[in-house]
Coordinates of C-alpha atoms and ligand atoms in Angstrom, one line a residue:
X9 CA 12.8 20.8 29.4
X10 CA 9.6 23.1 30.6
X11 CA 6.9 22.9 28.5
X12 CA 4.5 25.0 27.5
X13 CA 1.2 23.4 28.4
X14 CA -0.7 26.6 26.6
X15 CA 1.7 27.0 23.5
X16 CA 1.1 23.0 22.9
X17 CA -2.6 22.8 23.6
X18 CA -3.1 25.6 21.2
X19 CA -0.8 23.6 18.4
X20 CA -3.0 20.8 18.9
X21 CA -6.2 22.9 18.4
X22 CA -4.6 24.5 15.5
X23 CA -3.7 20.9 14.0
X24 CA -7.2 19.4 14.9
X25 CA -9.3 22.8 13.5
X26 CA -7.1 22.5 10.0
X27 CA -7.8 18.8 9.3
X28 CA -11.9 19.8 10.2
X29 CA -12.0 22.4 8.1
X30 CA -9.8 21.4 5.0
X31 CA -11.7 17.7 5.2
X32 CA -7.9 16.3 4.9
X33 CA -7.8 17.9 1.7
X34 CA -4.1 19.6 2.3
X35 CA -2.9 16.5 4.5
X36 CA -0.2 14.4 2.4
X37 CA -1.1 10.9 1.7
X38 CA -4.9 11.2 2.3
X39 CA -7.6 10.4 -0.5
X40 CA -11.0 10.3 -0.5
X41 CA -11.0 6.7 -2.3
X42 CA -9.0 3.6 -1.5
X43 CA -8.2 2.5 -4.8
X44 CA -6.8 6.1 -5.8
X45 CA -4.7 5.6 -2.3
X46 CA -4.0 2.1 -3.6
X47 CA -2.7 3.5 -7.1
X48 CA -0.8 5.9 -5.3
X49 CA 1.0 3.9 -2.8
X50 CA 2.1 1.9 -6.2
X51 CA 3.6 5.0 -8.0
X52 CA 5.5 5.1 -5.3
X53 CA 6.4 1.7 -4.1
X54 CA 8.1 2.0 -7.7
X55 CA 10.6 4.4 -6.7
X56 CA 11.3 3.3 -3.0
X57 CA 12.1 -0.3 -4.4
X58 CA 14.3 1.6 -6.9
X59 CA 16.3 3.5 -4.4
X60 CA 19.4 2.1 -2.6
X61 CA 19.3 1.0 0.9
X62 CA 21.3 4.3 2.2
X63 CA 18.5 6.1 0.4
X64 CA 15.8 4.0 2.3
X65 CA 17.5 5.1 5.6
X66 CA 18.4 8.5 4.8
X67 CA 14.2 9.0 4.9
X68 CA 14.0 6.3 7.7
X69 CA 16.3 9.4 9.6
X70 CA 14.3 11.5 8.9
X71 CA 10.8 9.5 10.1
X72 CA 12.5 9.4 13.3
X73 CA 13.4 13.4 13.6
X74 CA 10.4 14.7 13.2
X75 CA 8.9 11.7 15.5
X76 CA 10.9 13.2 18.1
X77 CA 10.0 16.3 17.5
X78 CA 6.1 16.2 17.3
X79 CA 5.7 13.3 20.0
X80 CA 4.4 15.5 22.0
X81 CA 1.6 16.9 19.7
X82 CA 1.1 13.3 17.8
X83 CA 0.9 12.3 22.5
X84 CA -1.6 15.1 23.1
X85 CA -4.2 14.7 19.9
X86 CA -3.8 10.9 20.7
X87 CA -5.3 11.2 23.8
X88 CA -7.7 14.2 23.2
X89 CA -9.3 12.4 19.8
X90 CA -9.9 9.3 21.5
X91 CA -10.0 10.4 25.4
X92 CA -7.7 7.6 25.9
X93 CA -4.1 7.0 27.6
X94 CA -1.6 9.3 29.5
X95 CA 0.0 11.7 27.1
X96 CA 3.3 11.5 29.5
X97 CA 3.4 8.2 28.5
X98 CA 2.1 8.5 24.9
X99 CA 5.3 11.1 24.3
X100 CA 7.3 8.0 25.8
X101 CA 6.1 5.2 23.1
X102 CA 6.4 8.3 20.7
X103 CA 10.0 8.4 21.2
X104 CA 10.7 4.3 22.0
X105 CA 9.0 4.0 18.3
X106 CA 11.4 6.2 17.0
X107 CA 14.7 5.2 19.0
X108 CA 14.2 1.6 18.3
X109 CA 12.2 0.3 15.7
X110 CA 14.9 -1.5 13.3
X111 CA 15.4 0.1 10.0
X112 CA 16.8 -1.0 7.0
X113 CA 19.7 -3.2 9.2
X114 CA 17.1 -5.5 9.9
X115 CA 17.4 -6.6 6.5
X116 CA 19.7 -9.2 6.0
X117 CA 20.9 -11.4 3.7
X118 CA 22.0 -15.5 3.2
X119 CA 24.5 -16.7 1.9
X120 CA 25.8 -20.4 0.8
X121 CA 29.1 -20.7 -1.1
X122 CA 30.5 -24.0 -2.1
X123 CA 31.9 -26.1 -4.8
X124 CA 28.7 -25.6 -6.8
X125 CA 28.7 -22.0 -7.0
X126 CA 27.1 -19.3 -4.3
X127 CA 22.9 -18.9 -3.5
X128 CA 22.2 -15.7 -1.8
X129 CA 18.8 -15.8 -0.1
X130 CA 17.5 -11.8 -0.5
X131 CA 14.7 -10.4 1.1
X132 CA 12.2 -8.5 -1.1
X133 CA 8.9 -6.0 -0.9
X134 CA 5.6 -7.5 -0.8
X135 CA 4.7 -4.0 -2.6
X136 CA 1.9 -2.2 -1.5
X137 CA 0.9 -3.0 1.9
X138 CA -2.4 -3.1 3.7
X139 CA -2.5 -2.0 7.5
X140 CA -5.1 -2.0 9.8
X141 CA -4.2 0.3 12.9
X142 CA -6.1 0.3 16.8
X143 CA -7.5 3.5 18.4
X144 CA -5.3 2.6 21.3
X145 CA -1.7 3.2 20.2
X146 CA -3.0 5.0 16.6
X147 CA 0.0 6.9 15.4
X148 CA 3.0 4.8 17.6
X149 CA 1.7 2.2 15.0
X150 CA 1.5 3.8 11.9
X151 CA 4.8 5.0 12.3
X152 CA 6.2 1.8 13.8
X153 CA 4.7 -0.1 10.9
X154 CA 6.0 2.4 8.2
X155 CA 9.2 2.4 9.0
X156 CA 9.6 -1.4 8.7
X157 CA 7.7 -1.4 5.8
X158 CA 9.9 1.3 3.8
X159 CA 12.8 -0.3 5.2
X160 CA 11.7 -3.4 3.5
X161 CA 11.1 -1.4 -0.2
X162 CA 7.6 -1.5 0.4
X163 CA 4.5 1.1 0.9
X164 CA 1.6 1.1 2.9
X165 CA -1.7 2.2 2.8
X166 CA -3.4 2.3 6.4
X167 CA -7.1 2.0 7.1
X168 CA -7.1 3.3 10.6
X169 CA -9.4 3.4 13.4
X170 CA -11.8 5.8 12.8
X171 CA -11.7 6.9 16.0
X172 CA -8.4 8.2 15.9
X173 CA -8.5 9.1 12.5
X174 CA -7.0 12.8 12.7
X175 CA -4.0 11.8 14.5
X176 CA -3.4 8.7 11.9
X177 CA -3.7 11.4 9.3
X178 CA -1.1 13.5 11.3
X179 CA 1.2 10.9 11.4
X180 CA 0.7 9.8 7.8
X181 CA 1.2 13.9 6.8
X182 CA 4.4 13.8 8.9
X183 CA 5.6 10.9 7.5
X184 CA 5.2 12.4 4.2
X185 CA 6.7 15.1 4.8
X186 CA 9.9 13.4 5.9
X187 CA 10.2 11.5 2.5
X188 CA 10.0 14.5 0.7
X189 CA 12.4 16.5 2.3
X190 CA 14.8 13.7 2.1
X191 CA 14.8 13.4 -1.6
X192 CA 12.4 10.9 -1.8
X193 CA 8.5 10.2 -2.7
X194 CA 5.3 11.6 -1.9
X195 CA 2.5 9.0 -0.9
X196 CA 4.9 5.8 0.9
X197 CA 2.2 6.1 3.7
X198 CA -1.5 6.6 2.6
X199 CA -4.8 6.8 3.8
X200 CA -8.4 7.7 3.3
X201 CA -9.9 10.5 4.5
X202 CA -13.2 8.3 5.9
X203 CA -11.6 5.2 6.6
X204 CA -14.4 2.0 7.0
X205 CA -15.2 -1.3 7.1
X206 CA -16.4 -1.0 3.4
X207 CA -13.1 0.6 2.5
X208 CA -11.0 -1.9 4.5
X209 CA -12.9 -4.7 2.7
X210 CA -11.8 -2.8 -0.9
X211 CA -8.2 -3.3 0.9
X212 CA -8.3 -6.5 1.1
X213 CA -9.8 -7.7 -1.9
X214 CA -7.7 -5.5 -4.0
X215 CA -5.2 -7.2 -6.7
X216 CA -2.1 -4.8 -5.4
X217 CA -2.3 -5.9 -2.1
X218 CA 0.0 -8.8 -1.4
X219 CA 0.3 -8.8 2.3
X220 CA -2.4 -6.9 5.0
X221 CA -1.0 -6.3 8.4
X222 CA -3.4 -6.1 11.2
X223 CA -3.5 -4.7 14.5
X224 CA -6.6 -4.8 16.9
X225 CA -9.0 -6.7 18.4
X226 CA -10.1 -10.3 17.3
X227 CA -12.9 -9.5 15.0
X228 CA -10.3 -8.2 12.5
X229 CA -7.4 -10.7 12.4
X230 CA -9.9 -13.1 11.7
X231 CA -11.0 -10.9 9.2
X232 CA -7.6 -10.6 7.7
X233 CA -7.0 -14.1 8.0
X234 CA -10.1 -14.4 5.9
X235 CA -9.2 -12.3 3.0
X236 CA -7.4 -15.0 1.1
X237 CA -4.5 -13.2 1.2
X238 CA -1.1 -13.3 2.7
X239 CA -1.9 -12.0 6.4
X240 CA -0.1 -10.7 9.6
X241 CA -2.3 -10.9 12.5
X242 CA -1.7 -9.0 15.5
X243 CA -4.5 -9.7 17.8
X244 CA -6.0 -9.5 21.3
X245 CA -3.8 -10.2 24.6
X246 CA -4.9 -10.5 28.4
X247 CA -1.3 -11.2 29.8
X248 CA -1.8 -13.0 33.0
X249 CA 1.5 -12.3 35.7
X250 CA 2.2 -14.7 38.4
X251 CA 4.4 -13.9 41.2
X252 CA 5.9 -16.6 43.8
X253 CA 7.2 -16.6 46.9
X254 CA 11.1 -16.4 45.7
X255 CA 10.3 -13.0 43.9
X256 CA 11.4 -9.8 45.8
X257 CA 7.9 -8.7 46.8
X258 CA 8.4 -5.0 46.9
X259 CA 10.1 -5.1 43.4
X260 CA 7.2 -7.0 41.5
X261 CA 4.3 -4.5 43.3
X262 CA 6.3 -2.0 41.5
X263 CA 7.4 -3.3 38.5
X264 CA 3.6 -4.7 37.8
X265 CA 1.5 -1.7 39.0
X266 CA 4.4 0.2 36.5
X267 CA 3.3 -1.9 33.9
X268 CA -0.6 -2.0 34.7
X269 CA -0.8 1.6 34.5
X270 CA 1.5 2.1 31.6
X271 CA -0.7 4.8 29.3
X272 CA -3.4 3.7 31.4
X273 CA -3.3 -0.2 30.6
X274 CA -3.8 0.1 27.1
X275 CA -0.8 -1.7 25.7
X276 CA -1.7 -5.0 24.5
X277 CA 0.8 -6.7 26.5
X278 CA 0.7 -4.9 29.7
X279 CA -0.5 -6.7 33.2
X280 CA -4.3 -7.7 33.1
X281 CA -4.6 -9.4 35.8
X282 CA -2.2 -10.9 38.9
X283 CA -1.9 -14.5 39.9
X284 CA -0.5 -15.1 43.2
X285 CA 0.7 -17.7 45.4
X286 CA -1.0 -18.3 48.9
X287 CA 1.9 -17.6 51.0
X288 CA 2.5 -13.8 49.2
X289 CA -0.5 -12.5 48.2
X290 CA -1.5 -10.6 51.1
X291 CA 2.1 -9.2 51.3
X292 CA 1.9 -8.2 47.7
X293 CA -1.0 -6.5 48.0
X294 CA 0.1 -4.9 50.8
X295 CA 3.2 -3.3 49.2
X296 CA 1.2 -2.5 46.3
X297 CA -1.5 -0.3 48.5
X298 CA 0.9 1.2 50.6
X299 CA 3.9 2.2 48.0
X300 CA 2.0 2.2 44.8
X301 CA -0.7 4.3 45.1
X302 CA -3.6 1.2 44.4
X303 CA -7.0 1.8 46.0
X304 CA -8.8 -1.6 46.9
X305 CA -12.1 -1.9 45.4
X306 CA -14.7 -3.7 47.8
X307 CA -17.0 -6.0 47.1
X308 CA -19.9 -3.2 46.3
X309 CA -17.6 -1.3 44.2
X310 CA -16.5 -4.1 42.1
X311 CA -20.1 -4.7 41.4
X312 CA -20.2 -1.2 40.5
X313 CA -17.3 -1.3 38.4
X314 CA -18.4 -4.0 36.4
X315 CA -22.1 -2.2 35.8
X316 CA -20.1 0.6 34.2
X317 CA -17.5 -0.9 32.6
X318 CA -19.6 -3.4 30.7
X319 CA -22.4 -2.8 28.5
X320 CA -24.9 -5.5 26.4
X321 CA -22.2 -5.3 23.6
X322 CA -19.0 -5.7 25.7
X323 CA -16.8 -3.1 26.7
X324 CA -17.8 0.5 27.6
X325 CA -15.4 2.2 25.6
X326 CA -15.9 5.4 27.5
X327 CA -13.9 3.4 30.1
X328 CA -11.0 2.3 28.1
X329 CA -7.8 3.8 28.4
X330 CA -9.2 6.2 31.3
X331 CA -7.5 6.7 34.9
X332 CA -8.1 5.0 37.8
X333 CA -9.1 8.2 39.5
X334 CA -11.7 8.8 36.5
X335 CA -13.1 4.9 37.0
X336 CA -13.4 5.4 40.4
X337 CA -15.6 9.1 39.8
X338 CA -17.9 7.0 37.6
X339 CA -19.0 5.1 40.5
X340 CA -18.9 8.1 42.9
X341 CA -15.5 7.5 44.9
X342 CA -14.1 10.3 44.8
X343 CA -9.8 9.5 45.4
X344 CA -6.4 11.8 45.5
X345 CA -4.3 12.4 42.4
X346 CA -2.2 9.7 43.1
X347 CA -4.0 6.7 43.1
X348 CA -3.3 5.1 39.8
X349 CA -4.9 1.7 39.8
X350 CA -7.3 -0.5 41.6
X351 CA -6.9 -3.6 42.5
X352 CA -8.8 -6.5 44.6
X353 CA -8.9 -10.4 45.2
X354 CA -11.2 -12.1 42.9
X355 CA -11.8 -15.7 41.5
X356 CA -10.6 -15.9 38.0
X357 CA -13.8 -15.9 36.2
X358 CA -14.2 -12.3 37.7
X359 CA -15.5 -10.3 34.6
X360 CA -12.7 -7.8 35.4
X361 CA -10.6 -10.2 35.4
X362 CA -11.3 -12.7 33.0
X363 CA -12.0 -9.8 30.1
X364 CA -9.5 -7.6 28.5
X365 CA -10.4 -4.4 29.8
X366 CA -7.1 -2.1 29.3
X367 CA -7.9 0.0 32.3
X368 CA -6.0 0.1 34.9
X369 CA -8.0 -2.2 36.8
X370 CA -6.2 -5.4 37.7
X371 CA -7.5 -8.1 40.1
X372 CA -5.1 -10.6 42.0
X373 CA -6.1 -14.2 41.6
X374 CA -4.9 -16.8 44.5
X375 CA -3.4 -19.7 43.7
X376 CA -2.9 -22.4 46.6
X377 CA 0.4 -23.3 44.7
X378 CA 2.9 -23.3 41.8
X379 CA 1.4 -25.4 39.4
X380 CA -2.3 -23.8 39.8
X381 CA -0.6 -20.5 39.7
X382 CA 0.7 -21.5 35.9
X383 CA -3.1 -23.8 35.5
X384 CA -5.3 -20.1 36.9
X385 CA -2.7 -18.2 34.0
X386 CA -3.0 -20.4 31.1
X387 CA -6.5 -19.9 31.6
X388 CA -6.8 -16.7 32.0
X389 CA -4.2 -16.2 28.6
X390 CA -7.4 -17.3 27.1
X391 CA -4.9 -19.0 24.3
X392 CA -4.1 -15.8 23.2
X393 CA -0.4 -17.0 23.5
X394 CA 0.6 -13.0 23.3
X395 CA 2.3 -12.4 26.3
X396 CA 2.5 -13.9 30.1
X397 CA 5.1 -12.3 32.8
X398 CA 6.5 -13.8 35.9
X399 CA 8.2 -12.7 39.4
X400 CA 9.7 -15.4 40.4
X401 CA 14.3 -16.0 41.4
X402 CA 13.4 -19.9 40.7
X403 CA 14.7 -20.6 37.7
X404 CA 13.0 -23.9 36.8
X405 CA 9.9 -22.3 37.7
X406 CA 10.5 -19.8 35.2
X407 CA 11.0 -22.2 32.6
X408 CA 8.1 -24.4 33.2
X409 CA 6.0 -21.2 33.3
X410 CA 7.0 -20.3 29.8
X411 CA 6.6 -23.3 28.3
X412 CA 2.8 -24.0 29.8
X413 CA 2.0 -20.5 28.6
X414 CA 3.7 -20.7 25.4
X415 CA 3.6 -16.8 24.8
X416 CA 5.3 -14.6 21.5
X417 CA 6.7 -12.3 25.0
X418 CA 7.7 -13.5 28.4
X419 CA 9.0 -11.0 30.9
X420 CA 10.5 -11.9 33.9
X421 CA 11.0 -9.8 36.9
X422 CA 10.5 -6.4 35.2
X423 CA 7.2 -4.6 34.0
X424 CA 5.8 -5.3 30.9
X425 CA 6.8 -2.8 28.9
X426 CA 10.5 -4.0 29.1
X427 CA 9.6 -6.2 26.3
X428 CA 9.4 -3.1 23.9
X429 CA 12.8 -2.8 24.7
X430 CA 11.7 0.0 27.2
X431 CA 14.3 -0.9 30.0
X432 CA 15.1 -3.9 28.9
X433 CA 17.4 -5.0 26.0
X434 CA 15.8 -5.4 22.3
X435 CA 13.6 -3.2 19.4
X436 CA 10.4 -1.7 19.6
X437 CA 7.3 -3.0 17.6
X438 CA 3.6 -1.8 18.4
X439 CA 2.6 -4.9 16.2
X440 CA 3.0 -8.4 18.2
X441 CA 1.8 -10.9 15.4
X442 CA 1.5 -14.3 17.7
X443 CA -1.2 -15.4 16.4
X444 CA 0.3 -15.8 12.8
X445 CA 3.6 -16.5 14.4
X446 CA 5.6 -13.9 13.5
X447 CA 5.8 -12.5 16.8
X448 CA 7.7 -8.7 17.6
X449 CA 7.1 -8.0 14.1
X450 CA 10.6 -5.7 12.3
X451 CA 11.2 -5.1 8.5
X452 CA 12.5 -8.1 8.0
X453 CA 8.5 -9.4 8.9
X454 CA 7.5 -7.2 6.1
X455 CA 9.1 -8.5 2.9
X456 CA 9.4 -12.2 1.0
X457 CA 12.2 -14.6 0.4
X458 CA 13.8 -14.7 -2.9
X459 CA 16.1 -17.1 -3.5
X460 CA 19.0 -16.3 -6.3
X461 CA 21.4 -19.0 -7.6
X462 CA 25.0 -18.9 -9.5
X463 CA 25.8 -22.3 -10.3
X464 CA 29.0 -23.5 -10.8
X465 CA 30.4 -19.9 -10.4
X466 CA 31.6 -16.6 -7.9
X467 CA 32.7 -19.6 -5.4
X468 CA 35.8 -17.5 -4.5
X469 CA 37.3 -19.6 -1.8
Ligands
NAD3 P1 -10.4 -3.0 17.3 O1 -10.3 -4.5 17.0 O2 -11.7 -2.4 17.7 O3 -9.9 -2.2 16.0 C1 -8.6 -2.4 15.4 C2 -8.7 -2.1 13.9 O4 -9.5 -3.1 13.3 C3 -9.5 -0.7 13.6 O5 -8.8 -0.1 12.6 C4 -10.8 -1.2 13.3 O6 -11.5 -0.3 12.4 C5 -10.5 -2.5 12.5 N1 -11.6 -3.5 12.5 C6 -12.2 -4.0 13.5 N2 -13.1 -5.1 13.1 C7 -12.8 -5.2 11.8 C8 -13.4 -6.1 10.8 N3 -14.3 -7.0 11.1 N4 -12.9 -5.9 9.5 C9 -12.0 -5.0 9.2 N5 -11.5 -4.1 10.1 C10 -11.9 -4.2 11.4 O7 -9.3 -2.8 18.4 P2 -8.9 -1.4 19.2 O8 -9.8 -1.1 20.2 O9 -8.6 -0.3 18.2 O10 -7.5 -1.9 19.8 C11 -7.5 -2.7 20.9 C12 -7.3 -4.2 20.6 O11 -6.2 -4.4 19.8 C13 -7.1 -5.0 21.9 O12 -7.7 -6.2 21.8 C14 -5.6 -5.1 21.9 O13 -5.1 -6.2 22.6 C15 -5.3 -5.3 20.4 N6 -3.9 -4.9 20.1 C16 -3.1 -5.8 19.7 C17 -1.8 -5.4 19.4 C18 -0.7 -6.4 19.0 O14 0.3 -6.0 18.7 N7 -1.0 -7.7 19.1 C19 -1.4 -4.1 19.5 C20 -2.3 -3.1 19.8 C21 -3.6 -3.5 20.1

């Protein structure tokens, strides 16, 4: 379908200049407080955990419509609010997220009959969530997490990044919206306007909150984890991806500078960094210059690159999320349009290599053989245990790889992003728990275990 590039930037504008002027005011599901969001998210909590399941999904349906249909604009102020990602790709994740998050489905129940009667095991809302949401994939996870959430009986009530704060509200409005027009209530996603690390802190200390949900950096799972309360912590990755001399050396440059620059590296379990055997690595970096449009950084530029994409307190976030192309005019190399990452051998304690940078900047690591190919990756996972991929047609190899590196994802022999179930089989999350152990996080993640007993009784068999 042709788009409009003019007709879109001008909704977006339209969109953005609204939520300036009318300070969120006429957005559904935004309050100036987080305890009137709180109470809020509880008046209606009531009546989602009152309606039946078809009900759920009947606004689930509806989530996912107008997902479709605004991915675009929810892709476009994404990247304008934040300056980060690749709206292309952004309207992708936009429409994975709506294809293939599980809805109500995913909830299932247990069952034991027997001579002593039957014991169904149920699975219940928590209530009022709490949810912490990244700048890098702002509204993909808001409306990931809602819709697992509903589907569970719950609501939430997001404290987003305040960097990408219009577009959570957007995505919050829309969702909104959708519940309303499908017969149910206003308010099963809020928000404040301001959102901060005062009002997260009022979040999680607040007596309706029985489960908090983040998504982000380390700083706030351990935060989370903190709180005293029930907590799902999806945290910080640096997936490592090792490639052997078995693997079809043409396929993997592809399938890893695929995933490297997917929205610009910012997925948390896209390809950080590249270790390579001995025998391959100049071959693989071979295919990947010549047919993947990578640009190899020399030894100045890396020095370069590492004076700009660091400052005193970490990352540069005026780097994060940008092209290669961009990275490369910060340091004065000017490139064509189609270079879209850069790549060079480095020792694993490289600073662009070692740190999670999400930019598509990804250094290949040599490794004399297998087993310090999996040693230079465990490392390099920092014990993260998010997510490691492999190229490799040895199958034992494979195995001993995902053991070693003991990751919530594995991919093998396809880009990253497979794991979202984006060419490859299986749902969509934008919340990857491993550090609480959870892992793709999917309603069922969202809600508790209630046990319910007949004795003696309804044994029909
Ligand atoms: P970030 O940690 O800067 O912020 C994430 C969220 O946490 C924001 O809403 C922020 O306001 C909040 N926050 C940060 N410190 C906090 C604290 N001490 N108390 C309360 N709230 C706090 O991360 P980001 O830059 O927005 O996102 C990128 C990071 O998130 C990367 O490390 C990436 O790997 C990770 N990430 C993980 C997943 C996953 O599913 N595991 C998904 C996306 C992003």
């Amino acid at each position: 379908m042709a788009v409009d590039e003019q007709l879109i930037q001008d909704i977006v504008q339209g969109v953005i200049a609204k939520l300036n002027i009318a300070e969120n005011k006429d957005s559904l599901g935004v309050f100036q407080d987080m305890n009137e969001a709180i109470e809020e998210g509880k008046k209606a909590q009531k009546i989602i955990a009152g309606m039946s399941m078809d009900q759920r999904e009947q606004i689930i349906s509806n989530i996912r419509k107008k997902t479709v249909e605004q991915a675009e604009i929810l892709a476009r102020m994404g990247v304008e609010e934040t300056g980060m990602g690749n709206v292309g790709h952004k309207i992708l994740k936009h429409q994975l997220v709506a294809e293939k998050t599980p809805g109500t489905e995913d909830i299932v129940t247990t069952a034991w009959s027997g001579d002593r009667g039957l014991t169904l095991v149920e699975m219940g809302p928590f209530g009022v969530i709490g949810a912490i949401t990244p700048c890098t994939n702002p509204s993909e996870t808001i409306i990931c997490n809602t819709i697992g959430m509903i589907a569970g009986g719950n609501t939430v009530v997001f404290n987003p990044h305040p960097a990408a704060i219009k577009t959570s509200i957007h995505a919050i409005h829309m969702i909104n919206e959708a519940s309303l027009e499908a017969g149910g209530p206003e308010n099963i996603a809020c928000t404040v306007a301001k959102p901060t690390l005062d009002s997260s802190a009022t979040m999680m200390k607040h007596k309706d909150i029985h489960l908090i949900a983040a998504t982000g950096g380390p700083g706030v799972v351990t935060a989370v984890l903190s709180s005293g309360k029930r907590g799902i912590g999806a945290g910080a990755g640096n997936p490592p991806v090792l490639v052997d001399e078995t693997a079809d050396l043409k396929k993997a440059a592809t399938d890893i500078i695929n995933g490297c620059t997917f929205d610009h590296n910012l997925p948390c379990i896209a390809e950080k960094e590249v270790v390579a055997l001995e025998p391959i690595i100049d071959e693989l970096m071979y295919y990947m210059i010549q047919n993947e449009g990578c640009y190899q950084a020399s030894k100045e530029e890396q020095e370069l690159l590492v004076k700009t994409v660091f400052t005193e307190k970490g990352l540069n976030r005026k780097c994060v999320g940008r092209s290669a192309k961009a990275l490369l005019q910060m340091i004065g190399v000017e490139v064509s349009d189609n270079i879209r990452c850069i790549i060079f051998e480095g020792e694993k304690e490289h600073p662009l290599i070692a740190e999670e940078l999400m930019m598509p900047i990804l250094g290949v690591v040599r490794a004399k053989d297998f087993e310090d190919g999996v040693e230079k990756s465990l490392w390099l996972e920092h014990g993260n245990r998010h997510s490691a991929h492999i190229h490799s047609k040895n199958v034992d190899r494979i195995t001993t790889y995902a053991k070693a590196l003991d990751t919530a994802i594995l991919v093998k022999n396809a880009p990253s992003y497979a794991a979202l179930g984006f060419g490859g089989e299986g749902f969509c999350t934008f919340t990857i728990a491993s550090r609480t152990g959870e892992g793709l996080t999917s309603a069922r993640s969202f809600t508790k275990s209630r046990r319910c007993v007949m004795s003696d009784s309804l044994c029909i068999r």
